Every structure is written in structure tokens, then in C-alpha cells.
CSV table of C-alpha atoms in Angstrom, one decimal:
chain,number,residue,atom,x,y,z
A,1,MET,CA,109.3,116.5,119.3
A,2,ILE,CA,106.9,119.2,118.1
A,3,GLU,CA,105.9,122.1,120.4
A,4,LEU,CA,102.8,124.1,119.6
A,5,GLU,CA,102.7,127.6,121.0
A,6,GLY,CA,99.4,129.5,121.2
A,7,VAL,CA,97.2,126.7,120.2
A,8,PRO,CA,94.4,126.2,122.8
A,9,GLU,CA,93.3,122.9,124.1
A,10,LEU,CA,90.9,121.5,121.5
A,11,ILE,CA,87.6,119.8,122.1
A,12,ASP,CA,87.2,116.3,120.5
A,13,PRO,CA,89.3,117.4,117.5
A,14,VAL,CA,88.9,115.9,114.1
A,15,MET,CA,91.6,116.4,111.4
A,16,VAL,CA,90.2,117.0,107.9
A,17,ALA,CA,92.7,116.9,105.0
A,18,ALA,CA,92.7,117.4,101.3
A,19,PHE,CA,95.5,117.7,98.8
A,20,GLU,CA,95.7,119.1,95.3
A,21,GLY,CA,96.7,116.9,92.5
A,22,TRP,CA,95.9,113.3,91.5
A,23,ASN,CA,93.4,112.9,94.3
A,24,ASP,CA,91.4,116.0,93.6
A,25,ALA,CA,89.2,115.9,90.5
A,26,GLY,CA,87.4,119.2,89.7
A,27,ASP,CA,89.2,120.7,92.7
A,28,ALA,CA,86.3,119.3,94.7
A,29,ALA,CA,88.2,118.0,97.8
A,30,SER,CA,90.6,120.9,98.3
A,31,THR,CA,87.8,123.4,97.7
A,32,ALA,CA,85.8,121.7,100.4
A,33,VAL,CA,88.6,122.2,103.0
A,34,ALA,CA,89.1,125.8,101.8
A,35,HIS,CA,85.3,126.3,102.3
A,36,LEU,CA,85.6,125.1,105.9
A,37,ASP,CA,88.6,127.3,106.5
A,38,ARG,CA,86.8,130.4,105.1
A,39,GLU,CA,83.4,129.9,106.7
A,40,TRP,CA,84.9,129.1,110.2
A,41,LYS,CA,87.8,131.6,110.0
A,42,GLY,CA,90.5,129.1,110.5
A,43,GLU,CA,93.8,130.2,112.0
A,44,VAL,CA,97.0,128.9,110.3
A,45,PHE,CA,99.3,127.6,113.0
A,46,ALA,CA,101.9,125.7,111.0
A,47,ALA,CA,103.3,125.2,107.5
A,48,LEU,CA,105.5,122.3,106.4
A,49,ASP,CA,108.9,123.2,105.0
A,50,ALA,CA,108.4,123.3,101.3
A,51,GLU,CA,112.1,122.4,100.7
A,52,ASP,CA,111.6,119.0,102.3
A,53,TYR,CA,108.7,117.8,100.1
A,54,TYR,CA,108.2,119.7,96.9
A,55,ASP,CA,109.9,119.8,93.5
A,56,PHE,CA,109.6,123.4,92.5
A,57,GLN,CA,109.9,122.5,88.8
A,58,VAL,CA,106.7,120.6,89.1
A,59,ASN,CA,104.9,122.8,91.6
A,60,ARG,CA,106.3,126.2,90.9
A,61,PRO,CA,106.3,129.1,93.4
A,62,THR,CA,104.4,132.3,92.4
A,63,VAL,CA,105.5,135.9,92.6
A,64,PHE,CA,103.1,138.7,93.5
A,65,LEU,CA,103.2,142.4,94.3
A,66,ASP,CA,102.3,143.6,97.8
A,67,ASN,CA,102.2,147.4,97.9
A,68,GLY,CA,104.8,147.5,95.3
A,69,VAL,CA,107.1,144.9,97.0
A,70,ARG,CA,107.7,141.6,95.1
A,71,LYS,CA,107.0,138.6,97.3
A,72,ILE,CA,107.0,134.8,96.7
A,73,THR,CA,104.4,132.2,97.7
A,74,TRP,CA,105.9,128.7,98.0
A,75,PRO,CA,103.9,125.6,97.4
A,76,THR,CA,103.4,123.7,100.7
A,77,THR,CA,100.9,122.2,103.1
A,78,ARG,CA,99.4,124.3,105.9
A,79,LEU,CA,97.5,123.4,109.0
A,80,SER,CA,94.9,125.6,110.7
A,81,VAL,CA,92.5,125.3,113.6
A,82,VAL,CA,88.8,126.2,113.7
A,83,ARG,CA,86.8,126.4,116.9
A,84,VAL,CA,83.2,125.3,116.3
A,85,GLY,CA,80.8,126.4,119.1
A,86,GLY,CA,77.3,125.4,120.0
A,87,ASP,CA,75.6,122.9,122.2
A,88,LYS,CA,77.9,120.2,121.1
A,89,PRO,CA,81.2,122.0,120.3
A,90,ARG,CA,83.9,120.2,118.3
A,91,ASP,CA,87.1,121.6,116.9
A,92,LEU,CA,88.6,120.8,113.5
A,93,VAL,CA,92.2,120.7,112.4
A,94,LEU,CA,92.3,121.5,108.7
A,95,VAL,CA,95.2,120.3,106.5
A,96,ARG,CA,95.3,121.8,103.0
A,97,GLY,CA,98.1,121.7,100.5
A,98,ILE,CA,99.6,120.0,97.5
A,99,GLU,CA,100.5,116.3,97.1
A,100,PRO,CA,104.2,116.2,97.9
A,101,SER,CA,106.7,115.4,95.2
A,102,MET,CA,109.0,113.3,97.5
A,103,ARG,CA,109.6,111.8,101.0
A,104,TRP,CA,106.0,110.8,101.5
A,105,ARG,CA,106.7,108.7,104.6
A,106,SER,CA,108.3,111.7,106.3
A,107,PHE,CA,105.5,113.9,105.2
A,108,CYS,CA,102.9,111.6,106.7
A,109,ASN,CA,104.9,111.2,109.9
A,110,GLU,CA,105.0,115.0,110.3
A,111,ILE,CA,101.3,115.3,109.8
A,112,LEU,CA,100.7,112.5,112.4
A,113,ALA,CA,103.0,114.3,114.8
A,114,PHE,CA,100.7,117.3,114.8
A,115,ALA,CA,97.7,114.9,115.1
A,116,HIS,CA,99.2,113.3,118.2
A,117,GLU,CA,100.2,116.6,119.8
A,118,LEU,CA,96.7,118.1,119.3
A,119,GLY,CA,94.9,115.0,120.5
A,120,VAL,CA,93.2,114.4,117.2
A,121,GLU,CA,90.5,111.6,117.6
A,122,MET,CA,90.0,110.9,113.9
A,123,VAL,CA,91.5,111.8,110.6
A,124,VAL,CA,89.1,112.3,107.6
A,125,ILE,CA,90.8,112.7,104.2
A,126,LEU,CA,88.8,114.1,101.3
A,127,GLY,CA,89.3,113.0,97.7
A,128,ALA,CA,87.6,113.2,94.3
A,129,LEU,CA,87.8,110.8,91.3
A,130,LEU,CA,86.7,110.8,87.7
A,131,GLY,CA,83.8,108.4,87.1
A,132,ASP,CA,81.0,107.3,84.8
A,133,THR,CA,78.4,109.3,86.7
A,134,PRO,CA,75.9,111.7,85.1
A,135,HIS,CA,76.0,115.3,86.2
A,136,THR,CA,72.2,115.4,86.5
A,137,ARG,CA,72.1,112.9,89.5
A,138,PRO,CA,73.3,113.4,93.1
A,139,VAL,CA,77.1,113.0,93.3
A,140,PRO,CA,78.1,109.6,94.7
A,141,VAL,CA,80.3,109.8,97.8
A,142,SER,CA,81.9,106.7,99.2
A,143,GLY,CA,83.4,106.4,102.6
A,144,VAL,CA,86.3,103.9,103.0
A,145,THR,CA,88.6,102.8,105.8
A,146,SER,CA,91.2,100.2,106.5
A,147,ASP,CA,89.9,99.5,110.0
A,148,PRO,CA,87.2,96.7,110.0
A,149,ASP,CA,85.8,97.9,113.3
A,150,LEU,CA,85.5,101.4,112.1
A,151,ALA,CA,83.8,100.2,109.0
A,152,ARG,CA,81.1,98.4,111.0
A,153,THR,CA,80.5,101.2,113.5
A,154,MET,CA,80.4,104.1,111.0
A,155,ASP,CA,78.7,102.3,108.1
A,156,LEU,CA,81.8,102.6,105.8
A,157,GLU,CA,83.3,100.4,103.2
A,158,GLU,CA,86.4,98.4,104.1
A,159,THR,CA,88.9,99.2,101.4
A,160,ARG,CA,89.9,96.3,99.1
A,161,TYR,CA,91.8,98.3,96.6
A,162,GLU,CA,95.1,97.1,95.2
A,163,GLY,CA,97.2,99.1,92.8
A,164,PRO,CA,99.0,102.5,92.5
A,165,THR,CA,98.1,105.0,95.2
A,166,GLY,CA,98.5,108.7,96.0
A,167,ILE,CA,99.1,110.6,99.2
A,168,VAL,CA,95.5,110.1,100.4
A,169,GLY,CA,96.0,106.3,100.4
A,170,ILE,CA,99.5,106.6,102.0
A,171,LEU,CA,98.3,108.9,104.8
A,172,GLN,CA,95.3,106.7,105.5
A,173,GLU,CA,97.5,103.7,105.9
A,174,ALA,CA,100.0,105.7,108.0
A,175,CYS,CA,97.2,106.6,110.4
A,176,THR,CA,96.0,103.0,110.6
A,177,HIS,CA,99.5,101.8,111.5
A,178,ALA,CA,99.8,104.6,114.1
A,179,GLY,CA,96.6,103.6,115.7
A,180,VAL,CA,94.7,106.8,114.6
A,181,PRO,CA,91.2,106.1,113.2
A,182,ALA,CA,91.2,107.3,109.6
A,183,VAL,CA,88.4,107.6,106.9
A,184,SER,CA,88.6,108.6,103.3
A,185,LEU,CA,85.6,110.2,101.6
A,186,TRP,CA,85.6,110.1,97.8
A,187,ALA,CA,83.3,112.0,95.4
A,188,ALA,CA,82.7,110.8,91.9
A,189,VAL,CA,83.0,113.6,89.3
A,190,PRO,CA,81.7,113.1,85.8
A,191,HIS,CA,84.7,112.4,83.5
A,192,TYR,CA,83.1,114.4,80.6
A,193,VAL,CA,83.0,117.6,82.7
A,194,SER,CA,86.2,117.3,84.8
A,195,GLN,CA,87.4,120.9,84.7
A,196,PRO,CA,87.3,122.7,88.0
A,197,PRO,CA,85.5,124.0,89.8
A,198,ASN,CA,82.8,121.5,90.6
A,199,PRO,CA,80.7,123.0,93.4
A,200,LYS,CA,78.2,120.1,93.2
A,201,ALA,CA,80.9,117.6,94.1
A,202,THR,CA,82.3,119.9,96.8
A,203,LEU,CA,78.8,120.2,98.3
A,204,ALA,CA,78.3,116.4,98.3
A,205,LEU,CA,81.6,116.0,100.2
A,206,LEU,CA,80.7,118.5,102.8
A,207,ASN,CA,77.3,116.9,103.3
A,208,ARG,CA,78.9,113.5,103.9
A,209,LEU,CA,81.5,115.0,106.2
A,210,GLU,CA,78.6,116.7,108.2
A,211,ASP,CA,77.0,113.3,108.7
A,212,LEU,CA,80.3,111.7,109.7
A,213,VAL,CA,81.4,114.2,112.3
A,214,GLY,CA,78.0,115.4,113.5
A,215,LEU,CA,78.5,119.1,112.9
A,216,ARG,CA,76.3,121.5,111.1
A,217,ILE,CA,78.4,123.0,108.3
A,218,PRO,CA,77.5,126.4,107.0
A,219,LEU,CA,77.2,126.0,103.2
A,220,GLY,CA,77.1,129.7,102.2
A,221,GLU,CA,76.5,130.1,98.5
A,222,LEU,CA,77.6,126.5,97.6
A,223,PRO,CA,74.0,125.2,97.0
A,224,GLU,CA,73.3,128.0,94.5
A,225,ASP,CA,76.7,127.6,92.9
A,226,ALA,CA,76.0,123.9,92.5
A,227,ARG,CA,72.6,124.6,90.8
A,228,ALA,CA,74.2,127.1,88.5
A,229,TRP,CA,76.9,124.6,87.6
A,230,GLN,CA,74.4,121.9,86.7
A,231,VAL,CA,72.4,124.4,84.6
A,232,GLY,CA,75.5,125.4,82.7
A,233,VAL,CA,76.4,121.7,82.0
A,234,ASP,CA,72.8,121.0,80.9
A,235,GLN,CA,73.1,123.8,78.3
A,236,LEU,CA,76.4,122.6,77.0
A,237,ALA,CA,75.1,119.0,76.7
A,238,ALA,CA,71.9,120.1,74.9
A,239,GLU,CA,74.1,121.7,72.2
A,240,ASP,CA,75.6,118.3,71.3
A,241,SER,CA,73.3,115.4,70.5
A,242,GLU,CA,75.9,112.8,71.1
A,243,VAL,CA,76.8,114.1,74.5
A,244,ALA,CA,73.1,114.4,75.4
A,245,GLU,CA,72.5,110.8,74.4
A,246,TYR,CA,75.6,109.6,76.4
A,247,VAL,CA,74.3,111.5,79.5
A,248,GLN,CA,70.9,109.8,79.1
A,249,THR,CA,72.6,106.4,78.9
A,250,LEU,CA,74.5,107.1,82.2
A,251,GLU,CA,71.3,108.3,83.8
A,252,GLU,CA,69.5,105.1,82.9
A,253,ALA,CA,72.4,102.9,84.2
A,254,ARG,CA,72.6,104.9,87.4
A,255,ASP,CA,68.8,104.8,88.1
A,256,THR,CA,68.7,101.1,87.5
A,257,ALA,CA,71.6,100.4,89.8
A,258,GLU,CA,70.3,102.6,92.6
A,259,LEU,CA,66.6,101.6,92.5
A,260,PRO,CA,66.8,99.2,95.5
A,261,GLU,CA,68.5,102.0,97.5
A,262,ALA,CA,65.8,104.6,97.0
A,263,SER,CA,64.6,104.0,100.6
A,264,GLY,CA,65.7,103.3,104.1
A,265,GLU,CA,69.2,104.5,104.9
A,266,ALA,CA,69.7,107.2,102.3
A,267,ILE,CA,66.3,108.8,103.1
A,268,ALA,CA,66.9,108.6,106.8
A,269,ARG,CA,70.3,110.3,106.4
A,270,GLU,CA,68.8,113.1,104.4
A,271,PHE,CA,66.0,113.6,107.0
A,272,GLU,CA,68.6,113.7,109.8
A,273,ARG,CA,70.5,116.4,107.9
A,274,TYR,CA,67.3,118.4,107.4
A,275,LEU,CA,66.5,118.2,111.1
A,276,ARG,CA,70.0,119.3,112.1
A,277,ARG,CA,69.7,122.4,109.9
A,278,ARG,CA,66.5,123.3,111.6
A,279,GLU,CA,68.0,123.2,115.1
A,280,PRO,CA,67.8,126.5,117.0
A,281,GLY,CA,70.9,128.5,117.9
A,282,SER,CA,72.3,128.5,114.4
A,283,GLY,CA,73.3,132.1,114.8
A,284,PRO,CA,76.4,133.5,116.5
A,285,GLY,CA,77.7,131.1,119.1
A,286,GLY,CA,75.2,128.4,117.9
A,287,PRO,CA,75.9,125.1,116.3
A,288,GLY,CA,78.3,125.2,113.4
A,289,VAL,CA,79.6,128.7,114.1
A,290,ALA,CA,83.3,129.4,114.4
A,291,MET,CA,84.6,131.2,117.4
A,292,GLU,CA,87.5,133.6,117.0
A,293,GLY,CA,90.7,132.1,118.3
A,294,GLY,CA,93.0,135.0,119.2
A,295,ASP,CA,96.6,135.6,118.2
A,296,ALA,CA,98.1,133.4,115.5
A,297,PRO,CA,100.4,130.8,117.2
A,298,PHE,CA,103.8,129.7,116.1
A,299,LEU,CA,105.3,126.2,115.7
A,300,ARG,CA,108.6,125.2,117.0
A,301,ASP,CA,110.3,122.0,115.9
A,302,THR,CA,112.7,121.4,118.8
A,303,GLY,CA,114.7,118.9,116.6
A,304,SER,CA,115.8,121.6,114.2
A,305,GLY,CA,115.4,124.6,116.4
A,306,ARG,CA,113.4,126.3,113.7
A,307,THR,CA,110.4,128.5,114.5
A,308,ARG,CA,107.9,128.7,111.8
A,309,PRO,CA,105.4,131.5,111.7
A,310,PRO,CA,102.0,130.9,110.2
A,311,LYS,CA,102.0,131.4,106.4
A,312,PRO,CA,99.2,132.6,104.1
A,313,GLU,CA,96.8,129.9,102.9
A,314,GLN,CA,96.8,128.4,99.5
A,315,PRO,CA,93.9,127.3,97.3
A,316,GLY,CA,93.4,123.6,96.3
A,317,PRO,CA,93.0,121.1,93.2
A,318,GLU,CA,91.3,117.8,91.8
A,319,ALA,CA,90.9,113.9,90.9
A,320,VAL,CA,87.9,111.3,90.0
A,321,PRO,CA,86.2,107.6,90.3
A,322,GLY,CA,86.6,104.5,88.1
A,323,ALA,CA,85.7,105.8,84.7
A,324,GLU,CA,86.2,105.4,81.0
A,325,ALA,CA,87.2,108.9,80.2
A,326,ALA,CA,85.7,110.6,77.2
A,327,GLU,CA,88.0,111.2,74.3
A,328,GLY,CA,90.7,113.6,75.3
A,329,ALA,CA,90.2,113.1,79.0
A,330,ASP,CA,93.2,112.0,81.2
A,331,VAL,CA,92.6,108.6,82.7
A,332,ALA,CA,94.6,106.7,85.3
A,333,GLU,CA,94.3,103.9,87.8
A,334,GLU,CA,92.8,105.2,91.0
A,335,PRO,CA,94.7,104.3,94.1
A,336,ASP,CA,93.1,103.5,97.4
A,337,ALA,CA,89.8,105.0,96.4
A,338,PRO,CA,86.6,103.0,96.2
A,339,GLU,CA,85.4,102.0,92.8
A,340,ALA,CA,83.1,104.5,91.4
A,341,PRO,CA,79.6,103.3,90.6
A,342,GLN,CA,79.1,102.6,87.0
A,343,GLY,CA,82.9,102.5,86.5
A,344,PRO,CA,84.7,100.6,83.7
A,345,ALA,CA,85.1,96.9,83.8
A,346,ASP,CA,88.6,97.0,85.2
A,347,GLY,CA,87.5,99.4,88.0
A,348,SER,CA,90.3,101.9,87.2
A,349,PRO,CA,89.4,105.5,87.8
A,350,GLY,CA,90.4,108.5,85.9
A,351,ARG,CA,92.5,111.2,87.5
A,352,GLY,CA,92.2,114.9,88.0
A,353,ARG,CA,94.0,117.9,86.7
A,354,ASP,CA,97.7,118.0,87.6
A,355,THR,CA,98.5,121.4,89.1
A,356,GLY,CA,101.4,123.1,87.5
A,357,LYS,CA,101.0,121.7,84.0
A,358,ASP,CA,98.9,122.7,81.0
A,359,THR,CA,98.3,119.5,79.0
A,360,ALA,CA,97.5,115.9,79.7
A,361,PRO,CA,99.6,113.0,78.5
A,362,ASP,CA,98.3,110.1,76.4
A,363,PRO,CA,96.4,107.8,78.8
A,364,SER,CA,98.1,104.8,77.1
A,365,THR,CA,101.5,106.0,78.3
A,366,ASP,CA,100.6,107.6,81.6
A,367,THR,CA,101.9,105.9,84.7
A,368,ALA,CA,101.0,106.7,88.3
A,369,ALA,CA,103.7,107.9,90.7
A,370,ASP,CA,104.9,105.3,93.3
A,371,GLY,CA,103.5,106.3,96.7
A,372,ASP,CA,106.2,104.5,98.6
A,373,ALA,CA,109.1,106.1,96.7
A,374,GLY,CA,107.3,109.3,97.1
A,375,THR,CA,108.7,110.9,94.0
A,376,ASP,CA,106.8,113.0,91.5
A,377,THR,CA,108.1,112.6,88.0
A,378,GLY,CA,106.5,115.9,87.0
A,379,THR,CA,104.5,114.3,84.2
A,380,ASP,CA,101.2,116.2,83.7
A,381,GLY,CA,98.2,114.5,85.1
A,382,GLU,CA,100.5,112.5,87.5
A,383,SER,CA,99.7,113.9,90.8
A,384,ASP,CA,99.8,110.8,92.9
A,385,LYS,CA,96.6,109.5,94.1
């Protein structure tokens, strides 16, 4: 049984998770959770034992100097709490880390134990996929769930995916079997510009999360970063006539496919977001403002008798939707993620950068890690989806 010390009683808490690796193209998902943690001053209250879940030859620890003293940061997954004030306060439990190398079922059970102990009402898992989507258009974000009732009430897609999966798919199914409502939000990242960061995809994920949980999320400099990113890609594309022609082809296909949707629901959702951002009280103590939480708590696992102090946070990685990758891009089947619009005929998505490696394998010989077995072979580009 898990005992949490120093964590206050939370208000309608929602758990938001993202993992570096196969599920995180352009570092879009992990950067989104890092943004929430930074803007709302999250307090780390627990860190999973890195020895239990990570292969340090795949995800290596890092050494740094702190006032002349050498210290080590170990790859792991950390949990933090943010208190969101305002007229309709709602707290978030943020889960950010690296896709585990092994023991996925135990990993998910430990995350769920925290969710039960904190009274989490819903789990939202963020992911990003490589797809045939132009960088000049809004980033497509799909919301999927395994729960038919949740799909109807929250206007989500009921997942029909079959194939290899990553920790996002495994955690979502674990939540479903445990009776915890779970949703995955997937952003489609252009496969021809998959290198991180991708602030435009991060911004799209945060906007969709804002709609889902009903909170006004402070965006900081993200909108400006997204515009600068698109201008930079525009300039690169303009220097290569073949790339420019390819982007135009993607634009035409996207515009044709989305023409019937250029009304109704999408416009209403955008207008609601606009109104939410105009609400009064957006300053200190108003909607979407974090409230300081006091002393950092500690976690005690009574089964092992270990007390774990909060550890420093760690940045996050990437992945992408059903896409024929451009020459040289790493492509893999996309587990448990919705098919990206304009994806390849077989619906298989590309995958994101594998943290801890420098080069990508030949797509023809790349194989996805088995989510049930929970083992990471260490092959570059094989962070499980």
C-alpha cells in the first residue's frame, strides 16, 4: 500500500501523463507536460525506482557538477501535483518520464496505485505520431479511448487499433481494466520535419487538453515559438523545390479532406476557447493560475519500507501519426494511436526519435518492442509506442 505524506487533498484531480520515446514525436507530448509543470509550478512528490524499470545501457544516467561536486541524474518517471485556482478549481497530477525498458505491467500498476490514492477522476495520456500532414496547416489532434460510453459523452474516437503498442497504449488499457476513465490525445507531426522541438504540436496538444478538462492553460511564449517554428520550416522548404512541391501536395489533400468539417463543431470549439481566455480573473488566484503548495512531500511505500524524497524533474521526448516517412526518416507501426489523417494505405505511423541513441535503423528491419513483455531491445528508434 502506498502512503503519501504532505500531499493535500486534491480537487477533482486529473492525471496527465507523457513519456519520452516511441510515443513522443518532436518531443511534443513530453514538452506539453513539462510546460504545465513549469507554468503551474508543480511540486514533485514521488519518483519511481529507476532500477525497477530502466535499462541504463539504453537510457543512460547523466553526470553533472553542482558547485564542484559531481552528481548523477538517473532516468526515471516523476509525479508532481499542481493546484489550479480560480472560480472552478481543479488539480492536476503530472506524470513525466521515459518509456520503461521492462516490467511494463508493474510500471502501470504503480502509476495506478498513485491514481487511486490521490482520487484521480480521469487519466489523460499525451502522445505524438509522425504523419503525412503539412506543417502549414493546424496540427491534427485525435482523442481516443477504449471506453464506448466515454467516447460518446466526450466526443472521442473509440480505438480500433490492432498491432504493436507502446507504454501509452498499455497504460490506457490498464486504466480501463482498473475502472479509471482514460483518454489518449495524439498530435500528428509532419514526418519530413520530425526533429524536436515542435512547439506547434505541443501547442495543439495543450489546446485540446484545455477543451477536455475545462481549464484555462497559460500558454506563455508557446504561440510565438510555434509561429517562429513554422516560419523557419517555410524558409527551409522554399530552398528545395521538391520539398515545396511535396508540401503543396499535402496541403491540397488535407484541404480536400477537411472541407466538410470547416464549420460547426470545430468552429464552436475554437469560439469556446476564445471566450474562456477572455474570462475575468485570469491574474493571480484567477482561472488557470497555480497556487503554491508548501513543503515538498515524501512518498513511503510500506511494502518495501523505503522512503523516497522528491527528485529533480527531467525533460521529455517524441513520436508521430500514420505516415510514409520521407527518405531517411525512421518509420514504424504506430501502436494504440489513431490513424493520422492522410496516412499511408496501411495506416502504420512513423515513430519518433529514440532517446539515448544517435542514428535510426533501416525501417525495413525495424521492429517495435512488445508492450506485454515490456522489454526494450535498445535498438535506436524503438522506444515502444
